[in-house]
Amino acid sequence: MDFASGEAQWRARLGKLRDAVRQELVTRQLEPYLPDQPVRVLDVGCGQGTQTLRMAARGHHVTALDSSREMLALLTAEVTPGMRVDAVHGSATELPDGPFDVVLCHGVLMYFDDPAPVVRSMANVVRPGGLVSLLVRNGDALAMRPGLAGDWARAYQAFDDMTYANRIGVTARADRLPDLRSLLADHGLRTEDWYGVRVFTDQVDDVPVPEDFAALLACEERAGRTDPYRQVAALTHLIARRDE
């Protein structure tokens, strides 16, 4: 699975509605778990750096790692004086030396055939008691997008097949929540909570953020923490903590 082949399309969609919903919800869902004092943060597969920049603006020292030099360039162009951001070119399976207090890994596992090496790498660099934030494609709702689009063949296939063609033209992979929680536990990472991301807006085309964005976000945020809605969200946001 190769994100690089779809990177140009990814960049073209930045700032549009689906991206904005994802970034805002992840920020809000993560907020209650973050330390008040500045800590060391690792952003694995940071991409354009939305979460890196928000963490750095809070005073945290962020190591931002990505396999794309072009994406790292987008990030570094937005770093302002006073922000502590170290941009590192590298792989999600070979992480910088820790320990880190917080490790973010958002929208990365879906591009690995086997998520275990990435999870293992994160568990090795997060400190005991430290936080891990994962954002993955929700395998329990993989049939929703093609089903709502009337693509019945793909919808039926998605009940059993965890691979899918995403909107940037890359074949990717989804994770079922029980399987992911079990994998994390195998590496000493205890799940604290989980949320849904993009319950209502996954089907929209990449349109500009609307004037009623605040009202839209209020609905998405509530759905993302409420059953049964979060179970059918396009993305699952999982908060875990390293065993002491």
CSV table of C-alpha atoms in Angstrom, one decimal:
chain,number,residue,atom,x,y,z
A,1,MET,CA,0.0,0.0,0.0
A,2,ASP,CA,1.5,3.3,-1.1
A,3,PHE,CA,0.3,6.7,0.1
A,4,ALA,CA,2.8,8.4,-2.1
A,5,SER,CA,0.9,7.7,-5.3
A,6,GLY,CA,-2.1,9.6,-4.0
A,7,GLU,CA,-0.2,12.4,-2.2
A,8,ALA,CA,-0.9,15.1,-4.8
A,9,GLN,CA,-4.7,14.5,-4.5
A,10,TRP,CA,-4.4,14.5,-0.7
A,11,ARG,CA,-2.8,18.0,-0.8
A,12,ALA,CA,-5.5,19.2,-3.1
A,13,ARG,CA,-8.1,18.3,-0.6
A,14,LEU,CA,-6.5,20.0,2.4
A,15,GLY,CA,-8.8,22.5,4.1
A,16,LYS,CA,-11.9,21.2,2.5
A,17,LEU,CA,-14.9,20.1,4.5
A,18,ARG,CA,-14.0,16.4,5.1
A,19,ASP,CA,-10.5,17.4,6.2
A,20,ALA,CA,-11.7,20.2,8.4
A,21,VAL,CA,-14.2,17.9,10.2
A,22,ARG,CA,-11.5,15.3,10.8
A,23,GLN,CA,-9.0,17.7,12.2
A,24,GLU,CA,-11.4,19.6,14.4
A,25,LEU,CA,-12.9,16.5,15.9
A,26,VAL,CA,-9.6,14.9,16.6
A,27,THR,CA,-8.4,18.0,18.3
A,28,ARG,CA,-11.6,18.2,20.5
A,29,GLN,CA,-11.5,14.5,21.3
A,30,LEU,CA,-7.9,14.5,22.2
A,31,GLU,CA,-8.0,17.7,24.4
A,32,PRO,CA,-9.2,16.1,27.7
A,33,TYR,CA,-6.3,13.6,27.7
A,34,LEU,CA,-3.4,16.0,27.1
A,35,PRO,CA,-1.1,17.2,29.9
A,36,ASP,CA,-1.4,20.8,30.9
A,37,GLN,CA,2.3,21.3,31.1
A,38,PRO,CA,4.6,21.2,28.0
A,39,VAL,CA,5.7,17.7,27.1
A,40,ARG,CA,7.5,15.8,24.3
A,41,VAL,CA,5.1,14.8,21.5
A,42,LEU,CA,5.8,12.5,18.5
A,43,ASP,CA,3.5,12.9,15.5
A,44,VAL,CA,3.9,9.8,13.4
A,45,GLY,CA,3.0,10.4,9.7
A,46,CYS,CA,2.4,14.1,10.5
A,47,GLY,CA,1.5,14.9,6.9
A,48,GLN,CA,0.8,18.7,6.4
A,49,GLY,CA,1.2,19.0,10.2
A,50,THR,CA,-2.2,20.2,11.4
A,51,GLN,CA,-2.0,18.4,14.7
A,52,THR,CA,1.7,19.1,15.0
A,53,LEU,CA,1.1,22.8,14.7
A,54,ARG,CA,-1.8,22.8,17.2
A,55,MET,CA,0.3,20.9,19.7
A,56,ALA,CA,3.3,23.2,19.3
A,57,ALA,CA,1.0,26.3,19.7
A,58,ARG,CA,0.1,24.8,23.1
A,59,GLY,CA,3.8,24.9,24.1
A,60,HIS,CA,4.6,21.2,23.5
A,61,HIS,CA,7.9,20.1,21.9
A,62,VAL,CA,6.8,18.2,18.8
A,63,THR,CA,8.9,15.8,16.7
A,64,ALA,CA,7.0,15.6,13.4
A,65,LEU,CA,7.9,12.5,11.3
A,66,ASP,CA,6.8,11.8,7.8
A,67,SER,CA,8.0,9.8,4.8
A,68,SER,CA,7.3,12.6,2.4
A,69,ARG,CA,9.7,15.6,2.2
A,70,GLU,CA,7.0,17.5,0.3
A,71,MET,CA,4.5,17.2,3.2
A,72,LEU,CA,7.2,18.1,5.7
A,73,ALA,CA,7.9,21.2,3.7
A,74,LEU,CA,4.2,22.2,4.0
A,75,LEU,CA,4.5,21.8,7.7
A,76,THR,CA,7.8,23.7,8.3
A,77,ALA,CA,6.5,26.6,6.2
A,78,GLU,CA,3.7,27.1,8.8
A,79,VAL,CA,6.0,26.9,11.9
A,80,THR,CA,6.1,30.3,13.7
A,81,PRO,CA,8.7,31.8,16.0
A,82,GLY,CA,8.5,30.2,19.5
A,83,MET,CA,7.1,26.9,18.3
A,84,ARG,CA,9.3,23.9,19.1
A,85,VAL,CA,9.0,21.6,16.1
A,86,ASP,CA,11.6,19.1,14.8
A,87,ALA,CA,10.7,17.8,11.3
A,88,VAL,CA,12.1,14.4,10.7
A,89,HIS,CA,12.1,12.5,7.4
A,90,GLY,CA,11.6,8.8,8.1
A,91,SER,CA,9.4,5.7,8.3
A,92,ALA,CA,6.6,5.0,10.8
A,93,THR,CA,8.3,1.6,11.7
A,94,GLU,CA,11.6,3.3,12.6
A,95,LEU,CA,10.8,6.0,15.1
A,96,PRO,CA,13.1,8.6,16.7
A,97,ASP,CA,14.4,7.7,20.2
A,98,GLY,CA,12.0,8.4,23.0
A,99,PRO,CA,10.7,8.5,25.5
A,100,PHE,CA,7.8,10.6,24.3
A,101,ASP,CA,4.9,11.6,26.6
A,102,VAL,CA,2.3,11.7,23.7
A,103,VAL,CA,2.4,9.8,20.4
A,104,LEU,CA,0.0,10.7,17.6
A,105,CYS,CA,-0.6,8.4,14.7
A,106,HIS,CA,-3.5,9.7,12.6
A,107,GLY,CA,-4.4,8.2,9.2
A,108,VAL,CA,-1.3,6.1,8.9
A,109,LEU,CA,-2.1,2.5,9.8
A,110,MET,CA,-4.5,2.2,6.8
A,111,TYR,CA,-1.4,2.3,4.5
A,112,PHE,CA,0.3,-0.7,6.1
A,113,ASP,CA,-0.6,-4.2,5.2
A,114,ASP,CA,0.3,-5.2,8.8
A,115,PRO,CA,-0.3,-2.6,11.5
A,116,ALA,CA,1.7,-4.5,14.2
A,117,PRO,CA,5.2,-3.1,13.3
A,118,VAL,CA,3.9,0.5,13.6
A,119,VAL,CA,2.1,-0.2,16.9
A,120,ARG,CA,5.2,-2.0,18.2
A,121,SER,CA,7.4,1.0,17.3
A,122,MET,CA,5.0,3.4,19.1
A,123,ALA,CA,4.9,1.3,22.2
A,124,ASN,CA,8.7,1.2,22.3
A,125,VAL,CA,9.0,5.0,22.3
A,126,VAL,CA,6.1,6.2,24.5
A,127,ARG,CA,6.9,6.5,28.2
A,128,PRO,CA,5.2,4.4,30.8
A,129,GLY,CA,1.9,6.1,31.5
A,130,GLY,CA,2.2,8.0,28.2
A,131,LEU,CA,-0.6,8.6,25.7
A,132,VAL,CA,-1.1,7.1,22.2
A,133,SER,CA,-3.7,8.6,19.9
A,134,LEU,CA,-4.7,6.5,16.8
A,135,LEU,CA,-7.0,7.4,14.0
A,136,VAL,CA,-7.9,4.5,11.7
A,137,ARG,CA,-10.4,3.6,9.0
A,138,ASN,CA,-13.3,1.9,10.7
A,139,GLY,CA,-13.6,-1.7,9.5
A,140,ASP,CA,-16.9,-2.1,11.2
A,141,ALA,CA,-18.5,0.5,8.9
A,142,LEU,CA,-16.6,-0.1,5.7
A,143,ALA,CA,-19.7,-0.9,3.8
A,144,MET,CA,-21.4,2.5,4.6
A,145,ARG,CA,-19.7,4.6,2.0
A,146,PRO,CA,-20.3,2.4,-1.1
A,147,GLY,CA,-23.7,1.4,0.3
A,148,LEU,CA,-24.9,5.0,0.6
A,149,ALA,CA,-23.5,5.6,-2.9
A,150,GLY,CA,-25.6,2.7,-4.3
A,151,ASP,CA,-22.5,0.6,-5.2
A,152,TRP,CA,-23.9,-2.6,-4.0
A,153,ALA,CA,-21.2,-4.9,-5.2
A,154,ARG,CA,-18.5,-3.0,-3.3
A,155,ALA,CA,-20.8,-2.6,-0.3
A,156,TYR,CA,-21.4,-6.3,0.0
A,157,GLN,CA,-17.7,-7.1,-0.4
A,158,ALA,CA,-16.8,-4.6,2.3
A,159,PHE,CA,-18.6,-6.7,5.0
A,160,ASP,CA,-15.7,-9.2,4.8
A,161,ASP,CA,-12.8,-7.5,2.9
A,162,MET,CA,-10.9,-4.9,5.0
A,163,THR,CA,-9.2,-3.4,2.0
A,164,TYR,CA,-10.8,-0.6,0.0
A,165,ALA,CA,-10.0,2.0,-2.7
A,166,ASN,CA,-10.0,5.4,-1.0
A,167,ARG,CA,-10.7,8.9,-2.5
A,168,ILE,CA,-7.1,9.7,-3.4
A,169,GLY,CA,-6.9,6.6,-5.6
A,170,VAL,CA,-4.9,4.4,-3.2
A,171,THR,CA,-5.8,0.9,-2.0
A,172,ALA,CA,-5.9,1.1,1.8
A,173,ARG,CA,-6.9,-1.1,4.8
A,174,ALA,CA,-9.4,-0.7,7.6
A,175,ASP,CA,-9.2,-1.9,11.2
A,176,ARG,CA,-12.0,-3.4,13.3
A,177,LEU,CA,-12.1,-1.9,16.8
A,178,PRO,CA,-11.8,-5.2,18.8
A,179,ASP,CA,-8.9,-6.3,16.7
A,180,LEU,CA,-7.1,-3.0,17.2
A,181,ARG,CA,-7.7,-3.0,20.9
A,182,SER,CA,-6.3,-6.5,21.2
A,183,LEU,CA,-3.2,-5.5,19.2
A,184,LEU,CA,-2.6,-2.5,21.4
A,185,ALA,CA,-3.0,-4.7,24.5
A,186,ASP,CA,-0.4,-7.1,23.2
A,187,HIS,CA,2.1,-4.2,23.2
A,188,GLY,CA,1.2,-2.9,26.6
A,189,LEU,CA,-1.1,-0.2,25.5
A,190,ARG,CA,-4.4,0.0,27.4
A,191,THR,CA,-7.4,1.6,25.6
A,192,GLU,CA,-9.0,4.4,27.6
A,193,ASP,CA,-11.7,5.5,25.2
A,194,TRP,CA,-12.7,5.7,21.5
A,195,TYR,CA,-14.6,8.0,19.3
A,196,GLY,CA,-16.1,8.2,15.8
A,197,VAL,CA,-15.1,10.7,13.3
A,198,ARG,CA,-17.2,11.8,10.3
A,199,VAL,CA,-20.5,10.2,10.9
A,200,PHE,CA,-22.5,12.6,8.8
A,201,THR,CA,-20.0,14.1,6.4
A,202,ASP,CA,-18.0,11.2,5.0
A,203,GLN,CA,-20.2,11.1,1.9
A,204,VAL,CA,-19.9,14.7,0.9
A,205,ASP,CA,-17.6,15.8,-1.9
A,206,ASP,CA,-14.6,17.9,-1.1
A,207,VAL,CA,-16.5,21.2,-0.8
A,208,PRO,CA,-15.5,24.4,1.0
A,209,VAL,CA,-16.3,24.6,4.7
A,210,PRO,CA,-19.9,25.9,5.0
A,211,GLU,CA,-21.1,28.9,7.0
A,212,ASP,CA,-22.9,26.6,9.4
A,213,PHE,CA,-19.7,24.7,10.2
A,214,ALA,CA,-20.1,25.3,14.0
A,215,ALA,CA,-23.5,23.6,14.0
A,216,LEU,CA,-22.2,20.8,11.8
A,217,LEU,CA,-19.3,20.2,14.1
A,218,ALA,CA,-21.7,20.1,17.2
A,219,CYS,CA,-23.6,17.3,15.6
A,220,GLU,CA,-20.5,15.4,14.5
A,221,GLU,CA,-18.9,15.8,17.9
A,222,ARG,CA,-22.0,14.5,19.7
A,223,ALA,CA,-22.4,11.6,17.3
A,224,GLY,CA,-18.7,10.7,17.6
A,225,ARG,CA,-19.1,10.0,21.3
A,226,THR,CA,-22.6,8.5,21.3
A,227,ASP,CA,-23.7,4.9,20.4
A,228,PRO,CA,-24.8,3.7,18.0
A,229,TYR,CA,-23.6,6.6,15.8
A,230,ARG,CA,-19.9,6.4,16.5
A,231,GLN,CA,-20.0,2.7,15.5
A,232,VAL,CA,-20.8,3.7,11.9
A,233,ALA,CA,-18.4,6.6,11.6
A,234,ALA,CA,-15.9,6.5,8.7
A,235,LEU,CA,-12.9,6.8,11.1
A,236,THR,CA,-12.3,5.5,14.6
A,237,HIS,CA,-10.2,7.6,17.0
A,238,LEU,CA,-8.8,5.5,19.8
A,239,ILE,CA,-7.1,6.8,22.9
A,240,ALA,CA,-4.7,4.4,24.7
A,241,ARG,CA,-2.1,4.6,27.5
A,242,ARG,CA,1.1,2.8,28.0
A,243,ASP,CA,1.1,0.5,31.1
A,244,GLU,CA,3.1,1.9,34.0
